GROMACS .gro file of N, CA and C in nm:
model
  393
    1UNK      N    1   0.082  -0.119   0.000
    1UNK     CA    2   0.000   0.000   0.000
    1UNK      C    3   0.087   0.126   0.000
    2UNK      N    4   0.186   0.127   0.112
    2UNK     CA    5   0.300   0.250   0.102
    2UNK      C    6   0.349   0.250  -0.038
    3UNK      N    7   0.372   0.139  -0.083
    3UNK     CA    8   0.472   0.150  -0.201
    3UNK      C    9   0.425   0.209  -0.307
    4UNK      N   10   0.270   0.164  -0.366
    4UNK     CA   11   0.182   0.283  -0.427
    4UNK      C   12   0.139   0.370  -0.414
    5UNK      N   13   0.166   0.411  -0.299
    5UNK     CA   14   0.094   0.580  -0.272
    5UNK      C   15   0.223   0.646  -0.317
    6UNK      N   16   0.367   0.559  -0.294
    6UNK     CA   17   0.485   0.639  -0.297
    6UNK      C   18   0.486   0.662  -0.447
    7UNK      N   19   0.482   0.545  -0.576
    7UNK     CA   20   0.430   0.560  -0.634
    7UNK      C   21   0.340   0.659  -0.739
    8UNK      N   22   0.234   0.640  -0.695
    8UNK     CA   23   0.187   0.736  -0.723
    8UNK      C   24   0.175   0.864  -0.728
    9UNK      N   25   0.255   0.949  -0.572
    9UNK     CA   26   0.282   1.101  -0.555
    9UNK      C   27   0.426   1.102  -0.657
   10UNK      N   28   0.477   1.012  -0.685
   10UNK     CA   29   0.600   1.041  -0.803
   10UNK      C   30   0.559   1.062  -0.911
   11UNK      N   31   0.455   0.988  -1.009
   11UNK     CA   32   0.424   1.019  -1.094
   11UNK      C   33   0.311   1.149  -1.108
   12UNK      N   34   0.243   1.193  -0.989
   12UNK     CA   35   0.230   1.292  -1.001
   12UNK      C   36   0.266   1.442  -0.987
   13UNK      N   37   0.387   1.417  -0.910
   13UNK     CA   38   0.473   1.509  -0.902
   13UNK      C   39   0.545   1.525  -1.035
   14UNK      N   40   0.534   1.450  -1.108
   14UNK     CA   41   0.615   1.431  -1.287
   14UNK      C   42   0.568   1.478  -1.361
   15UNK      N   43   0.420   1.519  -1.351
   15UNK     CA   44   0.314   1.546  -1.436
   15UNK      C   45   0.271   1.426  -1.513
   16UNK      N   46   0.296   1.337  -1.492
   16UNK     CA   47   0.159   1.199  -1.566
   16UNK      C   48   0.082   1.182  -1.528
   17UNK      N   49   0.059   1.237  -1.365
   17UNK     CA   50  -0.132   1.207  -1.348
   17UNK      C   51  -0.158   1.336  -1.295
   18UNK      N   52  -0.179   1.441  -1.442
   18UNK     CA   53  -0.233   1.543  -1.351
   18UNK      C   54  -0.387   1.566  -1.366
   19UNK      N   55  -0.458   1.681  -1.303
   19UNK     CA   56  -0.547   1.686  -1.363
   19UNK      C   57  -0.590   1.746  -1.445
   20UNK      N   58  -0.737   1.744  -1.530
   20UNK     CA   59  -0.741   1.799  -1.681
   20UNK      C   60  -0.692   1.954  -1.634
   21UNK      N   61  -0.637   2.044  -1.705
   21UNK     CA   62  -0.631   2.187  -1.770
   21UNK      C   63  -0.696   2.243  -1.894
   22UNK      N   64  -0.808   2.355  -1.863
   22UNK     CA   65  -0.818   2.388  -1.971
   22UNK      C   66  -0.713   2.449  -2.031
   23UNK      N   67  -0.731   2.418  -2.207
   23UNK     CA   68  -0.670   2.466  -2.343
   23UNK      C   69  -0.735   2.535  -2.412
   24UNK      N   70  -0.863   2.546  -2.390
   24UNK     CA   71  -0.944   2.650  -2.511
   24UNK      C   72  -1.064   2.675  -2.438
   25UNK      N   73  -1.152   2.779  -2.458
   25UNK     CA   74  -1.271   2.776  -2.424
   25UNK      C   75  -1.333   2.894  -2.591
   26UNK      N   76  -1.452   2.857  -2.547
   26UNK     CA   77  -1.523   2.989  -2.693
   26UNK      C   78  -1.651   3.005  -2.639
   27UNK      N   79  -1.730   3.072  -2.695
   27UNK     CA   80  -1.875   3.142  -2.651
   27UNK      C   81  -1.921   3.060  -2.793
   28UNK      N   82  -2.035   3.014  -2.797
   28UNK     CA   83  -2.114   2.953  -2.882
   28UNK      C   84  -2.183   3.027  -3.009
   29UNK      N   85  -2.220   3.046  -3.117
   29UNK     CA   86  -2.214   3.167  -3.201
   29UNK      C   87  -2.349   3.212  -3.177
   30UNK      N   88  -2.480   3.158  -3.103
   30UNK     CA   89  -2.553   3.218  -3.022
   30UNK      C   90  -2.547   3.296  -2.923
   31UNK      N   91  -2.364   3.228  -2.852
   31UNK     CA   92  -2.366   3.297  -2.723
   31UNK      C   93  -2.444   3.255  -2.619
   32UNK      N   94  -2.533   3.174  -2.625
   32UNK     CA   95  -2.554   3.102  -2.516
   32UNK      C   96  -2.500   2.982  -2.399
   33UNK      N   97  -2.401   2.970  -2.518
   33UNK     CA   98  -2.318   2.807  -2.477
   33UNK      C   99  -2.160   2.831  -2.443
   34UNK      N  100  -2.145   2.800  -2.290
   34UNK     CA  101  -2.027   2.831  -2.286
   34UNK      C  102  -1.960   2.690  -2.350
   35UNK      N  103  -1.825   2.687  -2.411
   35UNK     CA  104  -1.753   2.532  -2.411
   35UNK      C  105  -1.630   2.559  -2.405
   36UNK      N  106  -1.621   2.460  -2.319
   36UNK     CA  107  -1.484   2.457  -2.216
   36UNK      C  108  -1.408   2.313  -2.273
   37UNK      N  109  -1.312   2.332  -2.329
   37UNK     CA  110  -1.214   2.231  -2.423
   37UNK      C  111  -1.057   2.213  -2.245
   38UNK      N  112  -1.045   2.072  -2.210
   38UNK     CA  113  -0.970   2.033  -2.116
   38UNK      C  114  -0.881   1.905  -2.146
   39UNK      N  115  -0.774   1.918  -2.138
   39UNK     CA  116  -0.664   1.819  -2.126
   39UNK      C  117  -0.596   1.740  -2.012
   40UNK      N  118  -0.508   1.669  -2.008
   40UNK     CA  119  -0.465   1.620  -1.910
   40UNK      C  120  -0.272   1.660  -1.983
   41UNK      N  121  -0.269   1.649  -2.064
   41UNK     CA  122  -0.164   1.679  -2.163
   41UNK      C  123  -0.148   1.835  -2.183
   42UNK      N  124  -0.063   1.875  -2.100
   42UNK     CA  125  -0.008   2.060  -2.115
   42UNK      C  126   0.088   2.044  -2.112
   43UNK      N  127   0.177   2.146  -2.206
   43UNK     CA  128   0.122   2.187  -2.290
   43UNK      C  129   0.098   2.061  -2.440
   44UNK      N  130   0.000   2.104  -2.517
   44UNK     CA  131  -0.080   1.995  -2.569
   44UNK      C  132   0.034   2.015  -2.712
   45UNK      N  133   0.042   1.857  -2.765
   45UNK     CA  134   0.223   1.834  -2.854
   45UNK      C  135   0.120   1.793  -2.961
   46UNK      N  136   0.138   1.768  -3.104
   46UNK     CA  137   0.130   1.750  -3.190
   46UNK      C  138   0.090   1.560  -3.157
   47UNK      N  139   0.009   1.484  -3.236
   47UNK     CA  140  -0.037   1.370  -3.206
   47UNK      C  141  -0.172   1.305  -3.125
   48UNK      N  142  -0.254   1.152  -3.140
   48UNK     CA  143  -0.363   1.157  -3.092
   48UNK      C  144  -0.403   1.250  -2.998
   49UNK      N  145  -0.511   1.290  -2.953
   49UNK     CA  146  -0.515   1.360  -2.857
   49UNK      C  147  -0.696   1.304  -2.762
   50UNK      N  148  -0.686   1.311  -2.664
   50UNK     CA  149  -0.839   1.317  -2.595
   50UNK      C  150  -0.853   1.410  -2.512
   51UNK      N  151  -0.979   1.514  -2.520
   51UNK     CA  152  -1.044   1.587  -2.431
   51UNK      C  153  -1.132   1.590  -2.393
   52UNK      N  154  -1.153   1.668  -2.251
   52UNK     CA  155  -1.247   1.664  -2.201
   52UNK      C  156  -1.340   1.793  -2.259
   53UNK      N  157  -1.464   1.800  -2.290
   53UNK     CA  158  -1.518   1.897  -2.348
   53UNK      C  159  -1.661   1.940  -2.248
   54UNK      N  160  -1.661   2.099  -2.151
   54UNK     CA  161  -1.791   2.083  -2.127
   54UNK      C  162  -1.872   2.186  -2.163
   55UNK      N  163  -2.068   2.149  -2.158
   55UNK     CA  164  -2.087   2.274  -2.201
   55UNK      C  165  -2.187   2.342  -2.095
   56UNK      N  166  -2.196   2.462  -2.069
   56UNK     CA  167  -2.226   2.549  -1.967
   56UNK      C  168  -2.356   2.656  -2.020
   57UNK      N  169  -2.454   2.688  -1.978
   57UNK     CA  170  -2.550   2.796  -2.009
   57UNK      C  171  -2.444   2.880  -1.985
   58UNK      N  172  -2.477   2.990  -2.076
   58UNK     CA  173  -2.353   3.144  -2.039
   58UNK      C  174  -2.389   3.167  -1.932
   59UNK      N  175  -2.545   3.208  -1.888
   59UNK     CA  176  -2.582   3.272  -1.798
   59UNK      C  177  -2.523   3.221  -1.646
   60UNK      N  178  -2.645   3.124  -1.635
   60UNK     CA  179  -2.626   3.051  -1.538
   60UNK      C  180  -2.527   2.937  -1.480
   61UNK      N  181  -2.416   2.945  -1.541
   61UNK     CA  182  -2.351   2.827  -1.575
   61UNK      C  183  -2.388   2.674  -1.573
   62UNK      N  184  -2.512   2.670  -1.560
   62UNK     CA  185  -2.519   2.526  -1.559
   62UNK      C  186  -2.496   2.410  -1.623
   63UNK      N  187  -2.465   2.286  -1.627
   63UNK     CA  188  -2.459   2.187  -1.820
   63UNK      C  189  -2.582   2.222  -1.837
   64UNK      N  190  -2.516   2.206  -1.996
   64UNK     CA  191  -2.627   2.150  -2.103
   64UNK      C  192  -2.604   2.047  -2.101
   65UNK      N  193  -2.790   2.004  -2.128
   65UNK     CA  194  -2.758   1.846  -2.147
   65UNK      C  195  -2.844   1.823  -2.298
   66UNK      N  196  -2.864   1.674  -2.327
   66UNK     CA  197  -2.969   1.664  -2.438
   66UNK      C  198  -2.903   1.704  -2.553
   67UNK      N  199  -2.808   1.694  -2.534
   67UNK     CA  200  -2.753   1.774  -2.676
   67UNK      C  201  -2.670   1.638  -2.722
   68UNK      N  202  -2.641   1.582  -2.867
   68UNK     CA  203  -2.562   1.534  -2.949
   68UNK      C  204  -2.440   1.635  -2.989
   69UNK      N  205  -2.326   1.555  -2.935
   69UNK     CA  206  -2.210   1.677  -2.977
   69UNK      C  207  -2.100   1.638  -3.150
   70UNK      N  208  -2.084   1.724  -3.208
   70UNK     CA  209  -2.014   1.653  -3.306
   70UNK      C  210  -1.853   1.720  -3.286
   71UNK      N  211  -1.797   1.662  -3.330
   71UNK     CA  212  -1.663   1.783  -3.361
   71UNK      C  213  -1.558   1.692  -3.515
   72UNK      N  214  -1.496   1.869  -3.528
   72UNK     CA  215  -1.437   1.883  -3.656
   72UNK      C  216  -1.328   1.933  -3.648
   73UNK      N  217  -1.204   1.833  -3.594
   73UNK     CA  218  -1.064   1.938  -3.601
   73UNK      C  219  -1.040   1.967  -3.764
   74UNK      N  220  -0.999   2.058  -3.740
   74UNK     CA  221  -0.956   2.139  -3.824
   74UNK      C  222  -0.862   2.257  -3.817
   75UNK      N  223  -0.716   2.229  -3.931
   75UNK     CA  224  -0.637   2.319  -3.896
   75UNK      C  225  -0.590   2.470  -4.013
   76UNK      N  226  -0.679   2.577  -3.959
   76UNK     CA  227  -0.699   2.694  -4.084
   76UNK      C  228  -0.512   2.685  -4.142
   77UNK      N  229  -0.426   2.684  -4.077
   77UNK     CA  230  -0.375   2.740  -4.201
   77UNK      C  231  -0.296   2.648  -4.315
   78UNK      N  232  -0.348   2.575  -4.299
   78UNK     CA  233  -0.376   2.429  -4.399
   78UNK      C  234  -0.430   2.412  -4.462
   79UNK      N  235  -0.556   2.480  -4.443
   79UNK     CA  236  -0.677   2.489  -4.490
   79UNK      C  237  -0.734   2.295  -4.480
   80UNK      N  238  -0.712   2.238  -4.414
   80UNK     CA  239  -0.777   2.064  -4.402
   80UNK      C  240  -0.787   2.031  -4.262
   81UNK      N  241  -0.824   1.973  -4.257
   81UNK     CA  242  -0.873   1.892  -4.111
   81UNK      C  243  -0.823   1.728  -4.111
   82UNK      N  244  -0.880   1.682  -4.035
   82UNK     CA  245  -0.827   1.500  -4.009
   82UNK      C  246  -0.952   1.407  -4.070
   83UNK      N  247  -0.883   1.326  -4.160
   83UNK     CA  248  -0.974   1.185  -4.201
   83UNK      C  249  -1.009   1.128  -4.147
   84UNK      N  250  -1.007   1.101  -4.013
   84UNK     CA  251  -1.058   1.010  -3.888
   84UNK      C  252  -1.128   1.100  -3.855
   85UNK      N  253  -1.275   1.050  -3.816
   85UNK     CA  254  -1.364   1.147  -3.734
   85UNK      C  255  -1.335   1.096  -3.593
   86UNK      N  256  -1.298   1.159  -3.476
   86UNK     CA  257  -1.269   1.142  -3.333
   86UNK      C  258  -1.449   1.103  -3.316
   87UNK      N  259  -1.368   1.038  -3.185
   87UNK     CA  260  -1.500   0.962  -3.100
   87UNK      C  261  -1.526   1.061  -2.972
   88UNK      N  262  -1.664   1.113  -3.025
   88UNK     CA  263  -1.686   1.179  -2.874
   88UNK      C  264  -1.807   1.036  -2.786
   89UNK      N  265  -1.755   1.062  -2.666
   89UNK     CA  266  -1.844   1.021  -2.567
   89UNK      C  267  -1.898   1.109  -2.487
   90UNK      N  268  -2.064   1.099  -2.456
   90UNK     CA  269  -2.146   1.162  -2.363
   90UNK      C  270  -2.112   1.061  -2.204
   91UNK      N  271  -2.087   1.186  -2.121
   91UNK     CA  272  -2.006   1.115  -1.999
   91UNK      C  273  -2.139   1.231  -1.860
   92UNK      N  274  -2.062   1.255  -1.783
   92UNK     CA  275  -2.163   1.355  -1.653
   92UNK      C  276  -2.259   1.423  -1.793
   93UNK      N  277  -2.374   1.495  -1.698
   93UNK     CA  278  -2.412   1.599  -1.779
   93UNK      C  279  -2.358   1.727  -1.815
   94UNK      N  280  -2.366   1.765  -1.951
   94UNK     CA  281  -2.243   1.887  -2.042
   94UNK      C  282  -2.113   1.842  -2.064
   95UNK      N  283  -2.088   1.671  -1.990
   95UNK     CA  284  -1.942   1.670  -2.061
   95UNK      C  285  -1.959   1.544  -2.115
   96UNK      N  286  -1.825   1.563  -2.200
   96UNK     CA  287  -1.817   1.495  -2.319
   96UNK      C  288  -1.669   1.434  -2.337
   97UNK      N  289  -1.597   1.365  -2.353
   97UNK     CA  290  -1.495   1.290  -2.399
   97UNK      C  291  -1.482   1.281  -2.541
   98UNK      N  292  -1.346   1.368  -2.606
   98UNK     CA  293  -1.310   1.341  -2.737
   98UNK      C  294  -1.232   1.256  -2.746
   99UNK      N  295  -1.217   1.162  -2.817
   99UNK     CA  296  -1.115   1.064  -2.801
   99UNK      C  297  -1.042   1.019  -2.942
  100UNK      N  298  -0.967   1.000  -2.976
  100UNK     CA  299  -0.889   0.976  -3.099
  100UNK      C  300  -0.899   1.082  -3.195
  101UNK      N  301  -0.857   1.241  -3.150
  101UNK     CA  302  -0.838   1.293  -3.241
  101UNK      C  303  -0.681   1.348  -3.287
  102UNK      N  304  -0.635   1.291  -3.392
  102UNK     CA  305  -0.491   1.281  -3.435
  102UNK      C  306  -0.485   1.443  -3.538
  103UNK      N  307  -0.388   1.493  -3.394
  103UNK     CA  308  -0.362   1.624  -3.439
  103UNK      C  309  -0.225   1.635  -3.492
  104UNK      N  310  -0.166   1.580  -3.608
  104UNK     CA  311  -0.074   1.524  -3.661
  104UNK      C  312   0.036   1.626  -3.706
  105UNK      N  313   0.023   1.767  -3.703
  105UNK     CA  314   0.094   1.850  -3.754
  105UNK      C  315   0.136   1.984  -3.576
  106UNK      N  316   0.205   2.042  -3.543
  106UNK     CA  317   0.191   2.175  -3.474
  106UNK      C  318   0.145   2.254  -3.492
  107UNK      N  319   0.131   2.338  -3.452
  107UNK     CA  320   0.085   2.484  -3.463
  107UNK      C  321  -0.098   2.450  -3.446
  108UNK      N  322  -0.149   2.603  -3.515
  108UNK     CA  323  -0.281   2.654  -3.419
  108UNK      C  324  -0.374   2.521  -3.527
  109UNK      N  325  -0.470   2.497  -3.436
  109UNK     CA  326  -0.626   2.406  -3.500
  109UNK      C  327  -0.711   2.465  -3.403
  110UNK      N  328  -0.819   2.442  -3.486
  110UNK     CA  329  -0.969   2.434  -3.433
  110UNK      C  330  -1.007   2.330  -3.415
  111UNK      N  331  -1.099   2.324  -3.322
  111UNK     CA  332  -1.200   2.232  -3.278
  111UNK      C  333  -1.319   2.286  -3.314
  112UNK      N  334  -1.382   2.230  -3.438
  112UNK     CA  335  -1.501   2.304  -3.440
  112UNK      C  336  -1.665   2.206  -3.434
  113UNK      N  337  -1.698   2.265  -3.333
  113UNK     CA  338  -1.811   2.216  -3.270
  113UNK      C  339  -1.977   2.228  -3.310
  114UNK      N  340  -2.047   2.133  -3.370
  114UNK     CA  341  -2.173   2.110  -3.389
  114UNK      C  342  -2.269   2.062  -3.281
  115UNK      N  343  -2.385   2.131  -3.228
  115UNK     CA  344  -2.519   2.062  -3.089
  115UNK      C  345  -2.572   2.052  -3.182
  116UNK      N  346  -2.661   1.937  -3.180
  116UNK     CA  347  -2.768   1.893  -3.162
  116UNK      C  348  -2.858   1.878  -3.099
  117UNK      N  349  -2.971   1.866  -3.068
  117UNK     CA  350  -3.135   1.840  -2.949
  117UNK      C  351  -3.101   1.918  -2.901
  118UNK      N  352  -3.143   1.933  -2.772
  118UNK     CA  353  -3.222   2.035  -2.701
  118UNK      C  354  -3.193   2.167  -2.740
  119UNK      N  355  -3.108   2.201  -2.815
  119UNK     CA  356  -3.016   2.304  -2.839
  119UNK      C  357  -2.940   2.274  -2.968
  120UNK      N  358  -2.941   2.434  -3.067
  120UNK     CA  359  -2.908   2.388  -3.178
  120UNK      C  360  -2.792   2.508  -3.225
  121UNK      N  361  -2.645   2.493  -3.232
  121UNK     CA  362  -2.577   2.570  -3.206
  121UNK      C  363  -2.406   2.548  -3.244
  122UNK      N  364  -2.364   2.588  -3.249
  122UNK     CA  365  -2.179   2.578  -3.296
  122UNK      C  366  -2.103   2.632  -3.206
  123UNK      N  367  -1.987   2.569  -3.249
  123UNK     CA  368  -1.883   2.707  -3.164
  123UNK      C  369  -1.756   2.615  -3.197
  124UNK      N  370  -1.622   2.712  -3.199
  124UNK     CA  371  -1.497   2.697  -3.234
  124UNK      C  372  -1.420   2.732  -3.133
  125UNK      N  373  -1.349   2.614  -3.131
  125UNK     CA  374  -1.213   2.632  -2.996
  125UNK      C  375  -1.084   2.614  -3.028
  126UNK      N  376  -0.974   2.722  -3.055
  126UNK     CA  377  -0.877   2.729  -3.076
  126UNK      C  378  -0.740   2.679  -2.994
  127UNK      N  379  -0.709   2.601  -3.049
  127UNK     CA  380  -0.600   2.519  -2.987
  127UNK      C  381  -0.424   2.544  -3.022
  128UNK      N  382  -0.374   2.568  -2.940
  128UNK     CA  383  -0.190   2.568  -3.001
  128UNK      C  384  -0.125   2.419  -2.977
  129UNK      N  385  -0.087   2.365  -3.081
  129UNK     CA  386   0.008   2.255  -3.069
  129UNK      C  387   0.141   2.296  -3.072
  130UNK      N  388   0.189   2.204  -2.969
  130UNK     CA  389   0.446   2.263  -3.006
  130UNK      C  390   0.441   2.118  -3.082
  131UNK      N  391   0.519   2.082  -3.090
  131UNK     CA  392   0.627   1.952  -3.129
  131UNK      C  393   0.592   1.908  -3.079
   0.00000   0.00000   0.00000
């Protein structure tokens, strides 16, 4: 039991188990929707990537829920995005798990975001990749 706790405060003292950080957030192009884009990976390197994604009433902050989320990396000054569509998962209510999205090059991408149900709405979250 000592030996994993010891363990464990090493690797988190290393940064391998930290917890998520946000990397991006945007206002929804209604403006109603806050979305909050989170990593566990800072600063975030070029390659697969998974995030945590949540979404918030502006006002009140509360989740949204009921919503189908899509997303579309995409990197403007490339003008292309990725052939693999990432796997989001619906996880608590307003969050979401992106998972396998292969951000294969550095520099700036979008995450650009499609709701569905209860709420019908977009929004773009700007991301910096290093090496």
């Amino acid at each position: 039991m000592m030996k994993a706790l010891l363990v464990g405060m090493l690797l988190w003292g290393a940064g391998q188990l930290s917890a998520p950080a946000t990397v991006g957030t945007a206002a929804s192009t209604s403006g109603r929707i806050r979305v909050e884009v989170l990593s566990q990976t800072t600063p975030l390197r070029r390659g697969v990537q998974t995030f945590q994604v949540r979404l918030a009433d502006a006002t009140s902050g509360k989740p949204v829920t009921g919503v189908v989320l899509a997303v579309q990396p995409w990197m403007p000054a490339m003008g292309h995005g990725i052939s693999d569509v990432p796997r989001v998962t619906a996880k608590d209510p307003g969050t979401y798990e992106i998972s396998d999205a292969d951000l294969f090059m550095p520099g700036v991408w979008e995450l650009r975001f499609t709701l569905k149900g209860t709420v019908e709405d977009s929004a773009t979250v700007t991301l910096k990749l290093s090496r």
